XYZ file of C-alpha atoms in Angstrom:
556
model
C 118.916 121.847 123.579
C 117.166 122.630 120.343
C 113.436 121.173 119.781
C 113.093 118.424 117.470
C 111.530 120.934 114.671
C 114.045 123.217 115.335
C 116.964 121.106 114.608
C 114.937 119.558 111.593
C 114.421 123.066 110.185
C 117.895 124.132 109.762
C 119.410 120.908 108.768
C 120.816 121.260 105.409
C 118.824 119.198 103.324
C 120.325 117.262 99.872
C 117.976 116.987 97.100
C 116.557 114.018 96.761
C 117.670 112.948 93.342
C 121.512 113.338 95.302
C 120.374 110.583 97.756
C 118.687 108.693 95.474
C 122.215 108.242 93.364
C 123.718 106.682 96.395
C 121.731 104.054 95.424
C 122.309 104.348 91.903
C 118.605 105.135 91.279
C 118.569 106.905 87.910
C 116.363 110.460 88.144
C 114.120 108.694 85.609
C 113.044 106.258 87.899
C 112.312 108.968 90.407
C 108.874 110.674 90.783
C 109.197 113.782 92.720
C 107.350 115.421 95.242
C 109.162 118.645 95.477
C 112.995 118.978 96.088
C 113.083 115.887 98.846
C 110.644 113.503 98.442
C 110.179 110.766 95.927
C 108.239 107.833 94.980
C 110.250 105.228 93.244
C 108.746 103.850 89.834
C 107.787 100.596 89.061
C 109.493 99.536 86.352
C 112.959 99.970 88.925
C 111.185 97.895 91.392
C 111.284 95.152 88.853
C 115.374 96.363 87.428
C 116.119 94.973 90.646
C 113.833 91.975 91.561
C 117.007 89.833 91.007
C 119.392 91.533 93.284
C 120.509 89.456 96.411
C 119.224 90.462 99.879
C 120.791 92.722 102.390
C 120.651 91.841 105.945
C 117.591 92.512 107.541
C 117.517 93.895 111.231
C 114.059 94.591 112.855
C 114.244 97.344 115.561
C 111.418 96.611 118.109
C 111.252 98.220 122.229
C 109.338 97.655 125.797
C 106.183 98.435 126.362
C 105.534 102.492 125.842
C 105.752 104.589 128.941
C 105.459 108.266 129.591
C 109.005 108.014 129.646
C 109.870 107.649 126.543
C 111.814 105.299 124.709
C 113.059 106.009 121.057
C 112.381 103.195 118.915
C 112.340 105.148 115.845
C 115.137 107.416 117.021
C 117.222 104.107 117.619
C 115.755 103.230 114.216
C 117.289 106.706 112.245
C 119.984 106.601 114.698
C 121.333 103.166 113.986
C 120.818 103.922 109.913
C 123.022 107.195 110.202
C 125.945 104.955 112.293
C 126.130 102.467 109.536
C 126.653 104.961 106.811
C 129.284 106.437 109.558
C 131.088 103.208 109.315
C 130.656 103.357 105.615
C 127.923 100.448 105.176
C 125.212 100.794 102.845
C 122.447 101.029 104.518
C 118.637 102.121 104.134
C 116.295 102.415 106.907
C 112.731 101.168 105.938
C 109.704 103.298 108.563
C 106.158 103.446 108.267
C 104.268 106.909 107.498
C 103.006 108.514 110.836
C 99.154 109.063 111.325
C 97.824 112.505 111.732
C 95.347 111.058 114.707
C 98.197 110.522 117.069
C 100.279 114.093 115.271
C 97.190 116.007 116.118
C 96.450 113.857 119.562
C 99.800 112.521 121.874
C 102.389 112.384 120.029
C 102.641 115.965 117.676
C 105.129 113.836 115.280
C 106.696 110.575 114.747
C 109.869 111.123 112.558
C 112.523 109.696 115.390
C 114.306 112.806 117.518
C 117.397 115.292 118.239
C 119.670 114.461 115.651
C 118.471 111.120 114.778
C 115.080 112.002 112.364
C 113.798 111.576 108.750
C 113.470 114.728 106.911
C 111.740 116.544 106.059
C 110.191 116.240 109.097
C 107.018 118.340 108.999
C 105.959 117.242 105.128
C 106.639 113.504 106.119
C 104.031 113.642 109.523
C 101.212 115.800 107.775
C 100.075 114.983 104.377
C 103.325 113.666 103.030
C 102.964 112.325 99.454
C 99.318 111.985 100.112
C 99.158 108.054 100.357
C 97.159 107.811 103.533
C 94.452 110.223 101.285
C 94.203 107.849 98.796
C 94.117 104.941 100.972
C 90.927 106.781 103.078
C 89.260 107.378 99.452
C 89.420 103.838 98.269
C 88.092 102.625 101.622
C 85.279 104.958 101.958
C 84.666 104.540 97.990
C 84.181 101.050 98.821
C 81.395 101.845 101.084
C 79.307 104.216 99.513
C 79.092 101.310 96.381
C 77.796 98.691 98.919
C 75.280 101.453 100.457
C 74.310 102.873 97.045
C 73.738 98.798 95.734
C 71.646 98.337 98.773
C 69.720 101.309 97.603
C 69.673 100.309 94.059
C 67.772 96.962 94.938
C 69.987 95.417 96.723
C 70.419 92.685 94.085
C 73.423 90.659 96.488
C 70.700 90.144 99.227
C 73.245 91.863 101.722
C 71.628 92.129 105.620
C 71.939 95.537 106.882
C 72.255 94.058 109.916
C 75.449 92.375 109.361
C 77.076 95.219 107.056
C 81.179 94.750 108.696
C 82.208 97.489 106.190
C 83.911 100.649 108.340
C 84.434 103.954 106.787
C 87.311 105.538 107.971
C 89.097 108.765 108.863
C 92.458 109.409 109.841
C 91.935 111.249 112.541
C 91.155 110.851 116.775
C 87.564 111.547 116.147
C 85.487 109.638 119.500
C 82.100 110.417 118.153
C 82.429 108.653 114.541
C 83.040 105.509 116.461
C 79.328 104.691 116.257
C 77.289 106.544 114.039
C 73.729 106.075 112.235
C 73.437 106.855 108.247
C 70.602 106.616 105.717
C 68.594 109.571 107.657
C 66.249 111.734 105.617
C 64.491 111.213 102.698
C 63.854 107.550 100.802
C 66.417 108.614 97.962
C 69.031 108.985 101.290
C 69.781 105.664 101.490
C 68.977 102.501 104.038
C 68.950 103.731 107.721
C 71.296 101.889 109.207
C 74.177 101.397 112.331
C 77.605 102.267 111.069
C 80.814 102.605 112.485
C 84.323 104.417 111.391
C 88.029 102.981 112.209
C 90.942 105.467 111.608
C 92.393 104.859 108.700
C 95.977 103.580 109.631
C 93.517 100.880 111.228
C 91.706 100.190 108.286
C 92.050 97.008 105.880
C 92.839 99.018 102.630
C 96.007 100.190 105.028
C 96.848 96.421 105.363
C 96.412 95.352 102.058
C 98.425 97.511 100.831
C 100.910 97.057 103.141
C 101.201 93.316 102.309
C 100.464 93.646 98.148
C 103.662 93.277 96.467
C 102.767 94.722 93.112
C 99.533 95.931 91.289
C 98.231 91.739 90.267
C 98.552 91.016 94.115
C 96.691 94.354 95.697
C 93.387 93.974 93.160
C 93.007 90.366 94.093
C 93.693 91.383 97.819
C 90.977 93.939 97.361
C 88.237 91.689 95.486
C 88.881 89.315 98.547
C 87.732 91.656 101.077
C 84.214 90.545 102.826
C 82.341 93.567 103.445
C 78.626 92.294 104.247
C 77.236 88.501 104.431
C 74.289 88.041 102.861
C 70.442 86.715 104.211
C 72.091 83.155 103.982
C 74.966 83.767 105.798
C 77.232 83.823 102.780
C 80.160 86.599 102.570
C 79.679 89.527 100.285
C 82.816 90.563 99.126
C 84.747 93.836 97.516
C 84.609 91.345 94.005
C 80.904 91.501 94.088
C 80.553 94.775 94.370
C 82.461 95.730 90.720
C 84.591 98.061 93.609
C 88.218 96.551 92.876
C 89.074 98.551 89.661
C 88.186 102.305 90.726
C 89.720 101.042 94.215
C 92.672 99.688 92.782
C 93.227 103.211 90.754
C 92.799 105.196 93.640
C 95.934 103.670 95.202
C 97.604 103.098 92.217
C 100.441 105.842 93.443
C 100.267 105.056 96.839
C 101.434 101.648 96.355
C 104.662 103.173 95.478
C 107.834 103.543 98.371
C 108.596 106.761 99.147
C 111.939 107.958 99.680
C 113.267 110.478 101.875
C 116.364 110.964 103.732
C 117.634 111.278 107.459
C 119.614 114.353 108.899
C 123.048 113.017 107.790
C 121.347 111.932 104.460
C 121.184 108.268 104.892
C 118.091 106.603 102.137
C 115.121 106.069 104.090
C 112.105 104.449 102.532
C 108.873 105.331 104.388
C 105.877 103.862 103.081
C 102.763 102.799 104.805
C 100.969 102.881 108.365
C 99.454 100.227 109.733
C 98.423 100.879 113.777
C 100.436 97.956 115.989
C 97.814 98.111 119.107
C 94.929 97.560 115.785
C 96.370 96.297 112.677
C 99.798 94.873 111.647
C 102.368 97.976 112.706
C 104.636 97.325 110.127
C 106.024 99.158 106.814
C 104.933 98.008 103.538
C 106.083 94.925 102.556
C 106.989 96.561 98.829
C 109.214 99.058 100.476
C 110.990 96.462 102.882
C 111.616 94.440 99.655
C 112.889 97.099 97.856
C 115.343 97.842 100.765
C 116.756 94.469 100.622
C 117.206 95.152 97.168
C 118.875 98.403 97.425
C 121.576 97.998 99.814
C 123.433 95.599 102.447
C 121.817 96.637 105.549
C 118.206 97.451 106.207
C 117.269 98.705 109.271
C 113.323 98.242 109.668
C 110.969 98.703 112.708
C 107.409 97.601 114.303
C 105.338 99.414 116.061
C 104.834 100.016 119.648
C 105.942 97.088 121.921
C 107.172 93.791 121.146
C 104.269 91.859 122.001
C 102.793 93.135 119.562
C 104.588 95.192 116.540
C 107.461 92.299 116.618
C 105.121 89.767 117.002
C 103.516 90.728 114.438
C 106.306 91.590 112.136
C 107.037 87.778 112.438
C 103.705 86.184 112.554
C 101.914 87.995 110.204
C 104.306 90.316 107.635
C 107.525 87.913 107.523
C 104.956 84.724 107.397
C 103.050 86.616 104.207
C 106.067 87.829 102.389
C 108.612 85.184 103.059
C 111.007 87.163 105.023
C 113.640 85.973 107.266
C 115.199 88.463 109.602
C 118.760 88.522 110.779
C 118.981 90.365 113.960
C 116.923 91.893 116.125
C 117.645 95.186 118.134
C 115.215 95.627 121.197
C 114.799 99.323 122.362
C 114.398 100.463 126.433
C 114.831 103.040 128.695
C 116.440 103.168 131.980
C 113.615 106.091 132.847
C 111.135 103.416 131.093
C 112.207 100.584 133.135
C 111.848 102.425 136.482
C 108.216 103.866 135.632
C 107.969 99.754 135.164
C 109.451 99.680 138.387
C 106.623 101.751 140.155
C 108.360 105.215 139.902
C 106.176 108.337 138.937
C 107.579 110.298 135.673
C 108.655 113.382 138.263
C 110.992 111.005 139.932
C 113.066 109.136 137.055
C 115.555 111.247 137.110
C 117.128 110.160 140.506
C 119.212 106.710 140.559
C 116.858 104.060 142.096
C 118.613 100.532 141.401
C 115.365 98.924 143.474
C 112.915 100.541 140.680
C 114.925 99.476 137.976
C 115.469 95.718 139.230
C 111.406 95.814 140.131
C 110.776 97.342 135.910
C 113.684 95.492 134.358
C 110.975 92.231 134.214
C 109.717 94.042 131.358
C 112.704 94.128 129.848
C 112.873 90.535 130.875
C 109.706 89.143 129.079
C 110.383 90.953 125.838
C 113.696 89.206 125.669
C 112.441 85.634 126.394
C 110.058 86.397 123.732
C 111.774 87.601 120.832
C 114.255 84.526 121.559
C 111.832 82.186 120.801
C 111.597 83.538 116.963
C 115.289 82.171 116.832
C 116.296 85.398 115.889
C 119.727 87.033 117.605
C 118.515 89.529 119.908
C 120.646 93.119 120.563
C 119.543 95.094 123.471
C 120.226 99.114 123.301
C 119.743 101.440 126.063
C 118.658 104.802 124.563
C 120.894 106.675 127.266
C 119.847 109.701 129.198
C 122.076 112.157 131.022
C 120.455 111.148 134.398
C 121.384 107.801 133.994
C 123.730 106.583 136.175
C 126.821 104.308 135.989
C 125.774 102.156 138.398
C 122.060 101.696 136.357
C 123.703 100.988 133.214
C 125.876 98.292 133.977
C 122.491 96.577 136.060
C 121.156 96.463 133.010
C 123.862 95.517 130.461
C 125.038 92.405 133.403
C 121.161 91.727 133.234
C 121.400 91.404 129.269
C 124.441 89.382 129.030
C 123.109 86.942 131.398
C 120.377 86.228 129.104
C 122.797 85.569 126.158
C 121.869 88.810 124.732
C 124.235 91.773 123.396
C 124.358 94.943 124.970
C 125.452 98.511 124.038
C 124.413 101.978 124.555
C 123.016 104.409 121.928
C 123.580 107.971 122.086
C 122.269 109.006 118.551
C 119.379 111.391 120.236
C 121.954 114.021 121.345
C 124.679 112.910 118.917
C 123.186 111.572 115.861
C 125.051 108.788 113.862
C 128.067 109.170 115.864
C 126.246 108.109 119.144
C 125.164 105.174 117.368
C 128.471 103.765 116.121
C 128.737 101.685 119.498
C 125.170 99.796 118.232
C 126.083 99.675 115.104
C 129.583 97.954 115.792
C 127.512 95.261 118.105
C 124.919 95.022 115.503
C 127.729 93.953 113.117
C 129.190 91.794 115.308
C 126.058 89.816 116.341
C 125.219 89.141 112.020
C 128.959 88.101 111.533
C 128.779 85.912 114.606
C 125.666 84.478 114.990
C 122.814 83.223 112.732
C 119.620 83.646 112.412
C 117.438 80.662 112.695
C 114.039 82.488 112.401
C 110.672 80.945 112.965
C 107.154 81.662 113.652
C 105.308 81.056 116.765
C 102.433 78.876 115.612
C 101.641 77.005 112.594
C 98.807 77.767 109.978
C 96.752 74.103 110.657
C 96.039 75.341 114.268
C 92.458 76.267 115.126
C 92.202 80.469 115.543
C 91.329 79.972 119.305
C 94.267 77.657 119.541
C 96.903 80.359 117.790
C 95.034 82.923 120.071
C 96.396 81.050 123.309
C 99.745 80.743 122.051
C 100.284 84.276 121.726
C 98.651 84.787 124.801
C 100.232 82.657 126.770
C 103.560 82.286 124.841
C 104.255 86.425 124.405
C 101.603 87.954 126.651
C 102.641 85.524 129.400
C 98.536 84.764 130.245
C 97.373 81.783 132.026
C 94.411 81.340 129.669
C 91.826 83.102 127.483
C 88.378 83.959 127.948
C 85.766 84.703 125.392
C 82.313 86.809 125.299
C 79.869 84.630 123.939
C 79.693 87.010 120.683
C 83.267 86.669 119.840
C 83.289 82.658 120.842
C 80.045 82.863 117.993
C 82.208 84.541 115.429
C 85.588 82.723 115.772
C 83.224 79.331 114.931
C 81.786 81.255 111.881
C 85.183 82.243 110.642
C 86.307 78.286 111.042
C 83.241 77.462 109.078
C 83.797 79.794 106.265
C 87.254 78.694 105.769
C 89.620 81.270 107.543
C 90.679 79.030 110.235
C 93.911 78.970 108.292
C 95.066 82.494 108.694
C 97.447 84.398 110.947
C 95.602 86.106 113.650
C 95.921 89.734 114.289
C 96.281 91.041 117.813
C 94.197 94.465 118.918
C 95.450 94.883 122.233
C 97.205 97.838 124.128
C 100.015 98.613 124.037
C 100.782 99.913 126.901
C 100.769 96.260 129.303
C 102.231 92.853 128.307
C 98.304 92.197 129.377
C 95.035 93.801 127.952
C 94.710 95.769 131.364
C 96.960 99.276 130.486
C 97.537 99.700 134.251
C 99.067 96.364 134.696
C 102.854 97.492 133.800
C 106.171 95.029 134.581
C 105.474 91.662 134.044
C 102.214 90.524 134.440
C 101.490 87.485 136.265
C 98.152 85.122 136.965
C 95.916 87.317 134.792
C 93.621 85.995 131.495
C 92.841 87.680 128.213
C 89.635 88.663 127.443
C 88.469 88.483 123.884
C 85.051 90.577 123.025
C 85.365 90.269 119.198
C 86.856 88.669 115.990
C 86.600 89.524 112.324
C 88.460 88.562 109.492
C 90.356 91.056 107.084
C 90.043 88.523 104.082
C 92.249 90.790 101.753
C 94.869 91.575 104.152
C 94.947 87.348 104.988
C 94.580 87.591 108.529
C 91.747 88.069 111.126
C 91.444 90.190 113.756
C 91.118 89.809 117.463
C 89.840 92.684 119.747
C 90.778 92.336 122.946
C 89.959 94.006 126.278
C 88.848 97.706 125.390
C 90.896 98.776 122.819
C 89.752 101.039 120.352
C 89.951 101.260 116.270
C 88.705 104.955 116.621
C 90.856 106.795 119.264
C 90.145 109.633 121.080
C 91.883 113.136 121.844
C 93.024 113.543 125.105
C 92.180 116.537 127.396
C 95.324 118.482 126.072
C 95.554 117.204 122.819
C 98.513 118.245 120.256
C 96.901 120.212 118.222
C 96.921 122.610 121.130
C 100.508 123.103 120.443
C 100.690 123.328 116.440
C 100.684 126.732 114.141
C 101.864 127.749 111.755
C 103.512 131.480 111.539
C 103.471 134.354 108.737
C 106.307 133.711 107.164
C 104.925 129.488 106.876
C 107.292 127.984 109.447
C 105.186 125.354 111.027
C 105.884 125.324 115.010
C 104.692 122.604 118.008
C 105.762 118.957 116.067
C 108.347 117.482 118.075
């Protein structure tokens, strides 16, 4: 079988202005990138404002394994099946990160003969948004060091400067830095700290701004320092929202690309699921909606939290109502669940998978609360066995869930026509009756126990004293009403990583709480996640070059 770069390279590309007409963009309201990328203009974001709205189906998955389990291939997959069927669809992905390219991962564009192309533009510097997005955010804090340093005229403490710069890249020892060294004219001396940037605010906001009006007040919301009373300083203060606001002025456009069998795909924004929001932009999911009858869309990482999030946070800002949701697993995923090492997935084990399938379980209980039909998909893999499927579709079905296998890996959009069909079925069949978990008027400690006890399955929470401290201060200063914004891993239903399955009798632990003012939504660290992740002993990178003739090798 042929590497995921491999097959990428030699697929026969359209240009972009050919998938763009499927669409019936006009080439005017096309800025190109080359021969296959493309931002979309404004001025045909607003042509069709008035359009009805396609269906919208949110492809989410399990916890991550080792394993592997294919929620974007399902995603690209499941796009190529409906334009097999002849449906017009568009898939609607967020941008990959170079952090996890150059760190785990080496690429996020789905896999086999299910991707997003091209593949190696779209998961290094693409059309350059997540550059822009790092300028504006780091522009932002050398004005608030350079006022301090100018007199300071705000009154900010420079011991509560919240303020990150950021870097999109695994970089450990930025984490916690100190700045203002050297001479007076060097600035304040002062602890500082850097987030990667698909973590960062600026990511958020302008993953939630739906046009140019909505972004610049976003940005003059953010708090970036509290003053020697207390009192937040924000972006506003600061004169930073203009310069900001032109830095990103681009970016805030949806980029379009297309998948291996040329279906539209709209890939814009990046927003970390285990940190921030882990969903697309909102401006490119509405422009989806817009563009065609279908839109397949996805969160990141697991359920508990890209799908939660997708609900409680994205669909609660931007008024969206999904249709249908398709969760993603693995048989091999399921038995590492089960207690199975990675070298033995490969042999049937029905005891491992009926031990795993609780993860399975949990995410389907969970997403049914939302009111939202649920389809469970089985990204198949030749060592699964007859016996293990049917487990697991009898287990589905008994949960009033659909079931069907996708094949689109090794076959593209013809092993996705089986998903597809259910899919279809499900939206003529049954309707969506979608709702969010908790309500705005709830305290933030109150909307923090119903997540964790409603999706992480918890028995309680506990607080450190410092995050108990700022919770209250973020009820006194009037953000009590906001969504709250999970940092957890992503790798256990719980904030333990080694606790896989289904977690029972455990707590959460909450260390720390800020809010992201501009994004609307504050932020809950829990356990010991990170916002500045580190390269592993064998990172990517390792594996990536780049050969005379320019053919870029290792991204898979």
């Amino acid at each position: 079988m042929k590497t995921d770069i491999q097959i990428a390279q030699e697929a026969a590309l359209l240009p972009i202005t050919e998938v763009a007409k499927a669409l019936q963009i006009p080439d005017k309201e096309l800025e190109l990138y080359g021969k296959y990328k493309a931002k979309i203009s404004d001025d045909y974001l607003e042509q069709i404002a008035g359009n009805p709205n396609g269906k919208l189906i949110l492809v989410t998955a399990i916890n991550p394994t080792p394993a592997g389990e294919g929620k974007t291939t399902t995603s690209v997959g499941l796009g190529q099946a409906f334009g097999k069927l002849g449906k017009k669809a568009v898939i609607a992905l967020r941008e990959p990160s170079l952090g996890p390219c150059f760190g785990v991962k080496g690429g996020a564009a789905g896999g086999g003969y299910a991707q997003v192309v091209p593949m190696e533009d779209l998961n290094l510097h693409f059309t350059g948004d997540f550059h822009a997005i790092t300028s504006a955010n780091n522009l932002l804090a050398a004005l608030l060091d350079n006022h301090i340093q100018q007199g300071n005229e705000l009154r900010i403490d420079t011991r509560r400067v919240v303020w990150k710069r950021c870097l999109d890249m695994n970089d450990r020892v930025l984490r916690n830095v100190v700045v203002g060294l050297g001479a007076k004219t060097d600035g304040v001396v002062r602890e500082d700290h850097f987030v990667i940037t698909v973590a960062s605010e600026i990511m958020a906001i302008l993953c939630l701004a739906v046009d140019m009006k909505d972004l610049k007040e976003r940005l003059a919301r953010i708090v970036v320092a509290y003053n020697d009373q207390g009192e937040p300083v924000r972006a506003g203060d600061l004169n930073a929202v203009g310069a900001m606001a032109a830095l990103l002025k681009d970016a805030m456009k949806p980029n379009l690309i297309q998948t291996l069998e040329h279906t539209p795909a709209l890939v814009h924004g990046g927003p970390f699921a285990n940190i921030a929001h882990g969903c697309n932009s909102v401006r490119a999911t509405n422009a989806a909606l817009k563009m065609a009858d279908y839109v397949i869309t996805e969160a990141g990482f697991g359920a508990d939290l890209g799908a939660e999030k997708f609900f409680d946070i994205k669909c609660r800002i931007a008024g969206l109502k999904p249709d249908a949701v398709v969760l993603v697993a693995t048989i091999r995923a399921l038995k590492y669940n089960g207690g199975i090492p990675k070298s033995g997935l490969g042999e049937e084990n029905l005891e491992a998978l009926e031990k795993g399938i609780v993860n399975l379980e949990k995410h389907i209980e969970n997403l049914q609360k939302y009111g939202v039909p649920v389809v469970v998909t089985l990204n198949s893999f030749v060592t699964d066995t007859a016996a293990e499927i049917s487990f697991v579709e009898n287990f589905c079905k008994r949960r009033e869930c659909e079931f069907a296998l996708s094949r689109v890996w090794e076959q593209g959009g013809e092993g996705g026509i089986e998903l597809a069909e259910k899919v279809l079925e499900t939206l003529d069949t049954r309707e969506s009756h979608f709702r969010v978990l908790y309500e705005d008027h709830l305290s933030l400690e109150e909307k923090i126990e119903v997540i964790g006890k409603e999706i992480y399955g918890a028995d309680g929470v506990d607080y450190a004293p410092a995050a108990k401290k700022q919770l209250l201060e973020l009820e006194k200063l009037g953000f009590g009403n906001l969504p709250v914004c999970m940092a957890k891993t992503q790798y256990s239903l719980s904030d333990d990583p080694a606790l896989l399955g289904r977690p029972r009798d455990f707590r959460m632990n909450v260390r720390e709480a800020y809010v992201s003012a501009g994004a609307g939504f504050v932020v809950v660290l829990t356990g010991a996640v990170m916002t500045m992740p580190g390269l592993p002993a064998h990172p990517a990178a390792f594996d990536i070059d780049v050969n005379d003739e320019g053919i870029i090798t290792g991204l898979f």
